[in-house]
Short mmCIF file of N, CA and C in Angstrom, two decimals:
data_model
loop_
_atom_site.label_atom_id
_atom_site.label_comp_id
_atom_site.label_asym_id
_atom_site.label_seq_id
_atom_site.Cartn_x
_atom_site.Cartn_y
_atom_site.Cartn_z
N MET A 30 -30.58 -29.16 -47.32
CA MET A 30 -30.96 -28.49 -46.09
C MET A 30 -32.01 -29.33 -45.37
N LYS A 31 -31.80 -29.54 -44.09
CA LYS A 31 -32.70 -30.37 -43.30
C LYS A 31 -33.91 -29.55 -42.85
N MET A 32 -35.09 -30.13 -43.05
CA MET A 32 -36.32 -29.47 -42.61
C MET A 32 -36.48 -29.67 -41.10
N PRO A 33 -36.90 -28.64 -40.38
CA PRO A 33 -37.11 -28.82 -38.94
C PRO A 33 -38.26 -29.78 -38.69
N MET A 34 -38.08 -30.64 -37.70
CA MET A 34 -39.15 -31.58 -37.36
C MET A 34 -40.25 -30.83 -36.64
N SER A 35 -41.47 -31.15 -36.99
CA SER A 35 -42.58 -30.53 -36.28
C SER A 35 -42.78 -31.25 -34.95
N ALA A 36 -43.36 -30.54 -34.02
CA ALA A 36 -43.60 -31.12 -32.69
C ALA A 36 -44.63 -32.23 -32.80
N PRO A 37 -44.39 -33.34 -32.09
CA PRO A 37 -45.40 -34.42 -32.11
C PRO A 37 -46.68 -33.93 -31.44
N GLU A 38 -47.80 -34.38 -31.97
CA GLU A 38 -49.09 -33.98 -31.41
C GLU A 38 -49.78 -35.20 -30.82
N ILE A 39 -50.32 -35.01 -29.62
CA ILE A 39 -50.96 -36.08 -28.86
C ILE A 39 -52.39 -35.65 -28.55
N ALA A 40 -53.34 -36.57 -28.74
CA ALA A 40 -54.75 -36.29 -28.46
C ALA A 40 -55.18 -37.01 -27.18
N ILE A 41 -55.91 -36.31 -26.34
CA ILE A 41 -56.57 -36.90 -25.18
C ILE A 41 -58.07 -36.78 -25.45
N ILE A 42 -58.77 -37.92 -25.46
CA ILE A 42 -60.20 -37.91 -25.72
C ILE A 42 -60.89 -38.52 -24.50
N ASP A 43 -61.56 -37.68 -23.73
CA ASP A 43 -62.14 -38.13 -22.46
C ASP A 43 -63.26 -37.17 -22.08
N TYR A 44 -64.39 -37.71 -21.63
CA TYR A 44 -65.49 -36.89 -21.15
C TYR A 44 -65.12 -36.18 -19.84
N ASN A 45 -64.19 -36.76 -19.08
CA ASN A 45 -63.81 -36.26 -17.76
C ASN A 45 -62.77 -35.15 -17.90
N THR A 46 -63.19 -33.91 -17.70
CA THR A 46 -62.31 -32.75 -17.87
C THR A 46 -61.14 -32.78 -16.90
N LEU A 47 -61.38 -33.11 -15.65
CA LEU A 47 -60.29 -33.14 -14.66
C LEU A 47 -59.25 -34.19 -15.00
N SER A 48 -59.69 -35.35 -15.43
CA SER A 48 -58.78 -36.40 -15.84
C SER A 48 -57.94 -35.94 -17.03
N SER A 49 -58.57 -35.30 -17.99
CA SER A 49 -57.86 -34.80 -19.17
C SER A 49 -56.82 -33.75 -18.80
N LEU A 50 -57.21 -32.82 -17.93
CA LEU A 50 -56.28 -31.77 -17.51
C LEU A 50 -55.08 -32.35 -16.77
N GLY A 51 -55.33 -33.32 -15.90
CA GLY A 51 -54.24 -33.95 -15.15
C GLY A 51 -53.29 -34.68 -16.07
N LEU A 52 -53.82 -35.47 -16.99
CA LEU A 52 -52.99 -36.20 -17.94
C LEU A 52 -52.23 -35.23 -18.85
N GLN A 53 -52.89 -34.17 -19.27
CA GLN A 53 -52.23 -33.18 -20.13
C GLN A 53 -51.05 -32.55 -19.39
N ALA A 54 -51.23 -32.20 -18.12
CA ALA A 54 -50.14 -31.61 -17.35
C ALA A 54 -48.96 -32.57 -17.22
N LEU A 55 -49.26 -33.84 -16.96
CA LEU A 55 -48.18 -34.85 -16.86
C LEU A 55 -47.45 -35.02 -18.18
N LEU A 56 -48.19 -35.11 -19.27
CA LEU A 56 -47.56 -35.29 -20.58
C LEU A 56 -46.71 -34.09 -20.97
N GLU A 57 -47.20 -32.88 -20.66
CA GLU A 57 -46.43 -31.68 -20.98
C GLU A 57 -45.13 -31.63 -20.19
N GLU A 58 -45.15 -32.16 -18.98
CA GLU A 58 -43.94 -32.21 -18.16
C GLU A 58 -42.95 -33.25 -18.70
N ILE A 59 -43.47 -34.40 -19.13
CA ILE A 59 -42.63 -35.49 -19.62
C ILE A 59 -42.12 -35.21 -21.04
N ILE A 60 -42.98 -34.64 -21.89
CA ILE A 60 -42.65 -34.40 -23.30
C ILE A 60 -42.91 -32.92 -23.60
N PRO A 61 -42.03 -32.03 -23.12
CA PRO A 61 -42.30 -30.59 -23.26
C PRO A 61 -42.40 -30.11 -24.71
N GLN A 62 -41.78 -30.81 -25.65
CA GLN A 62 -41.84 -30.38 -27.05
C GLN A 62 -43.14 -30.79 -27.74
N ALA A 63 -43.93 -31.64 -27.12
CA ALA A 63 -45.17 -32.13 -27.74
C ALA A 63 -46.30 -31.11 -27.61
N VAL A 64 -47.20 -31.17 -28.56
CA VAL A 64 -48.43 -30.39 -28.51
C VAL A 64 -49.52 -31.36 -28.05
N ILE A 65 -50.14 -31.05 -26.92
CA ILE A 65 -51.17 -31.92 -26.35
C ILE A 65 -52.53 -31.24 -26.56
N ARG A 66 -53.44 -31.95 -27.18
CA ARG A 66 -54.79 -31.41 -27.40
C ARG A 66 -55.81 -32.31 -26.70
N SER A 67 -56.75 -31.68 -26.00
CA SER A 67 -57.80 -32.42 -25.30
C SER A 67 -59.12 -32.25 -26.03
N PHE A 68 -59.86 -33.35 -26.10
CA PHE A 68 -61.17 -33.35 -26.73
C PHE A 68 -62.16 -33.96 -25.75
N ARG A 69 -63.31 -33.33 -25.59
CA ARG A 69 -64.32 -33.82 -24.65
C ARG A 69 -65.20 -34.90 -25.25
N SER A 70 -65.07 -35.14 -26.55
CA SER A 70 -65.89 -36.17 -27.19
C SER A 70 -65.19 -36.64 -28.46
N PHE A 71 -65.66 -37.76 -28.98
CA PHE A 71 -65.15 -38.28 -30.24
C PHE A 71 -65.49 -37.32 -31.38
N ALA A 72 -66.67 -36.72 -31.32
CA ALA A 72 -67.09 -35.76 -32.35
C ALA A 72 -66.12 -34.58 -32.42
N GLU A 73 -65.67 -34.09 -31.27
CA GLU A 73 -64.70 -33.00 -31.27
C GLU A 73 -63.40 -33.43 -31.96
N LEU A 74 -62.96 -34.66 -31.69
CA LEU A 74 -61.75 -35.17 -32.34
C LEU A 74 -61.94 -35.23 -33.85
N THR A 75 -63.04 -35.77 -34.30
CA THR A 75 -63.25 -35.93 -35.74
C THR A 75 -63.50 -34.59 -36.43
N ASP A 76 -63.93 -33.56 -35.70
CA ASP A 76 -64.07 -32.22 -36.28
C ASP A 76 -62.69 -31.59 -36.50
N ASP A 77 -61.69 -32.10 -35.81
CA ASP A 77 -60.31 -31.64 -35.95
C ASP A 77 -59.69 -32.45 -37.10
N THR A 78 -58.42 -32.71 -37.05
CA THR A 78 -57.74 -33.55 -38.05
C THR A 78 -57.33 -34.83 -37.33
N PRO A 79 -58.22 -35.84 -37.27
CA PRO A 79 -57.99 -36.98 -36.38
C PRO A 79 -56.79 -37.86 -36.70
N ASP A 80 -56.27 -37.82 -37.91
CA ASP A 80 -55.16 -38.72 -38.24
C ASP A 80 -53.78 -38.09 -38.06
N MET A 81 -53.70 -36.90 -37.54
CA MET A 81 -52.41 -36.23 -37.39
C MET A 81 -51.68 -36.55 -36.09
N TYR A 82 -52.31 -37.31 -35.21
CA TYR A 82 -51.74 -37.51 -33.88
C TYR A 82 -50.82 -38.72 -33.83
N VAL A 83 -49.74 -38.58 -33.06
CA VAL A 83 -48.81 -39.71 -32.89
C VAL A 83 -49.33 -40.66 -31.82
N HIS A 84 -50.17 -40.16 -30.91
CA HIS A 84 -50.78 -41.01 -29.88
C HIS A 84 -52.18 -40.48 -29.56
N TYR A 85 -53.03 -41.44 -29.19
CA TYR A 85 -54.38 -41.13 -28.72
C TYR A 85 -54.52 -41.72 -27.33
N PHE A 86 -54.76 -40.87 -26.33
CA PHE A 86 -55.12 -41.34 -25.00
C PHE A 86 -56.63 -41.21 -24.93
N VAL A 87 -57.32 -42.35 -24.85
CA VAL A 87 -58.78 -42.32 -24.96
C VAL A 87 -59.42 -43.05 -23.78
N SER A 88 -60.49 -42.45 -23.25
CA SER A 88 -61.21 -43.10 -22.16
C SER A 88 -61.78 -44.43 -22.66
N ALA A 89 -61.90 -45.37 -21.75
CA ALA A 89 -62.43 -46.68 -22.11
C ALA A 89 -63.82 -46.56 -22.72
N GLN A 90 -64.66 -45.68 -22.16
CA GLN A 90 -66.02 -45.52 -22.67
C GLN A 90 -66.01 -45.07 -24.13
N ILE A 91 -65.21 -44.06 -24.45
CA ILE A 91 -65.15 -43.57 -25.83
C ILE A 91 -64.51 -44.63 -26.73
N PHE A 92 -63.51 -45.34 -26.22
CA PHE A 92 -62.89 -46.41 -27.00
C PHE A 92 -63.95 -47.44 -27.42
N PHE A 93 -64.78 -47.88 -26.47
CA PHE A 93 -65.79 -48.90 -26.78
C PHE A 93 -66.91 -48.36 -27.67
N GLU A 94 -67.17 -47.05 -27.61
CA GLU A 94 -68.19 -46.46 -28.48
C GLU A 94 -67.70 -46.31 -29.92
N HIS A 95 -66.37 -46.26 -30.10
CA HIS A 95 -65.79 -46.02 -31.43
C HIS A 95 -64.61 -46.97 -31.67
N THR A 96 -64.83 -48.23 -31.35
CA THR A 96 -63.78 -49.25 -31.42
C THR A 96 -63.13 -49.34 -32.79
N ALA A 97 -63.92 -49.30 -33.85
CA ALA A 97 -63.37 -49.46 -35.20
C ALA A 97 -62.30 -48.40 -35.49
N PHE A 98 -62.56 -47.16 -35.13
CA PHE A 98 -61.60 -46.08 -35.36
C PHE A 98 -60.29 -46.36 -34.63
N PHE A 99 -60.40 -46.72 -33.35
CA PHE A 99 -59.18 -46.88 -32.54
C PHE A 99 -58.45 -48.18 -32.84
N LEU A 100 -59.17 -49.23 -33.23
CA LEU A 100 -58.49 -50.48 -33.60
C LEU A 100 -57.64 -50.29 -34.85
N GLN A 101 -58.08 -49.43 -35.76
CA GLN A 101 -57.29 -49.12 -36.95
C GLN A 101 -56.02 -48.37 -36.59
N ARG A 102 -55.99 -47.79 -35.40
CA ARG A 102 -54.84 -47.02 -34.91
C ARG A 102 -54.32 -47.61 -33.61
N ALA A 103 -54.40 -48.93 -33.50
CA ALA A 103 -54.07 -49.62 -32.25
C ALA A 103 -52.65 -49.34 -31.77
N THR A 104 -51.70 -49.21 -32.67
CA THR A 104 -50.31 -48.96 -32.25
C THR A 104 -50.14 -47.57 -31.67
N LYS A 105 -51.08 -46.67 -31.94
CA LYS A 105 -51.00 -45.29 -31.46
C LYS A 105 -51.95 -45.02 -30.30
N THR A 106 -52.78 -46.01 -29.94
CA THR A 106 -53.86 -45.79 -28.97
C THR A 106 -53.51 -46.35 -27.60
N ILE A 107 -53.75 -45.54 -26.57
CA ILE A 107 -53.62 -45.97 -25.17
C ILE A 107 -54.99 -45.75 -24.53
N VAL A 108 -55.59 -46.83 -24.03
CA VAL A 108 -56.92 -46.76 -23.43
C VAL A 108 -56.77 -46.44 -21.95
N LEU A 109 -57.46 -45.39 -21.51
CA LEU A 109 -57.42 -44.97 -20.11
C LEU A 109 -58.44 -45.81 -19.32
N THR A 110 -57.94 -46.57 -18.38
CA THR A 110 -58.80 -47.43 -17.58
C THR A 110 -58.78 -46.97 -16.13
N GLY A 111 -59.71 -47.47 -15.36
CA GLY A 111 -59.77 -47.17 -13.94
C GLY A 111 -59.92 -48.47 -13.19
N ASN A 112 -60.63 -48.40 -12.10
CA ASN A 112 -60.88 -49.61 -11.31
C ASN A 112 -62.17 -50.28 -11.73
N ASP A 113 -62.66 -49.95 -12.92
CA ASP A 113 -63.90 -50.52 -13.41
C ASP A 113 -63.65 -51.88 -14.06
N ASN A 114 -64.69 -52.67 -14.13
CA ASN A 114 -64.58 -54.00 -14.75
C ASN A 114 -64.86 -53.85 -16.24
N LEU A 115 -63.79 -53.92 -17.02
CA LEU A 115 -63.93 -53.76 -18.46
C LEU A 115 -63.73 -55.09 -19.15
N PRO A 116 -64.31 -55.24 -20.34
CA PRO A 116 -63.99 -56.42 -21.13
C PRO A 116 -62.49 -56.45 -21.42
N GLN A 117 -61.94 -57.59 -21.70
CA GLN A 117 -60.51 -57.73 -21.97
C GLN A 117 -60.13 -56.88 -23.18
N LEU A 118 -59.07 -56.10 -23.03
CA LEU A 118 -58.58 -55.26 -24.13
C LEU A 118 -57.35 -55.91 -24.73
N SER A 119 -57.53 -57.07 -25.30
CA SER A 119 -56.44 -57.85 -25.85
C SER A 119 -55.68 -57.07 -26.91
N GLY A 120 -54.38 -56.97 -26.72
CA GLY A 120 -53.53 -56.30 -27.70
C GLY A 120 -53.52 -54.80 -27.64
N MET A 121 -54.30 -54.20 -26.75
CA MET A 121 -54.33 -52.74 -26.63
C MET A 121 -53.48 -52.30 -25.44
N LYS A 122 -52.79 -51.18 -25.63
CA LYS A 122 -52.06 -50.58 -24.50
C LYS A 122 -53.07 -49.89 -23.60
N THR A 123 -52.89 -50.04 -22.30
CA THR A 123 -53.80 -49.41 -21.35
C THR A 123 -52.99 -48.62 -20.32
N LEU A 124 -53.64 -47.64 -19.71
CA LEU A 124 -53.05 -46.86 -18.63
C LEU A 124 -54.11 -46.71 -17.56
N ASN A 125 -53.83 -47.28 -16.36
CA ASN A 125 -54.79 -47.18 -15.25
C ASN A 125 -54.63 -45.80 -14.64
N ILE A 126 -55.63 -44.97 -14.79
CA ILE A 126 -55.55 -43.59 -14.30
C ILE A 126 -55.91 -43.48 -12.82
N SER A 127 -56.27 -44.60 -12.20
CA SER A 127 -56.60 -44.61 -10.78
C SER A 127 -55.40 -44.95 -9.90
N GLN A 128 -54.29 -45.27 -10.52
CA GLN A 128 -53.11 -45.64 -9.71
C GLN A 128 -52.11 -44.52 -9.64
#
């Protein structure tokens, strides 16, 4: 008997509530079967179960504050960037949220 697949879970970690809500709405529209969870800080994420997520959408600021955590999960991490001048994110997936 085949076990039902659980819904993929995606984490958004961003201090900016409006940005998180907008991204969450877009992701829910694109991937309706996914469970999207928003965290206002890295501490909120780590108080949850941080390794259960299939993807992490993380603000550049939080990414740079907790680089070691996200580099260990580089294949699952998408760094949210804007029109700011950031150091080169070599090998990391990025999403410009200003476009």
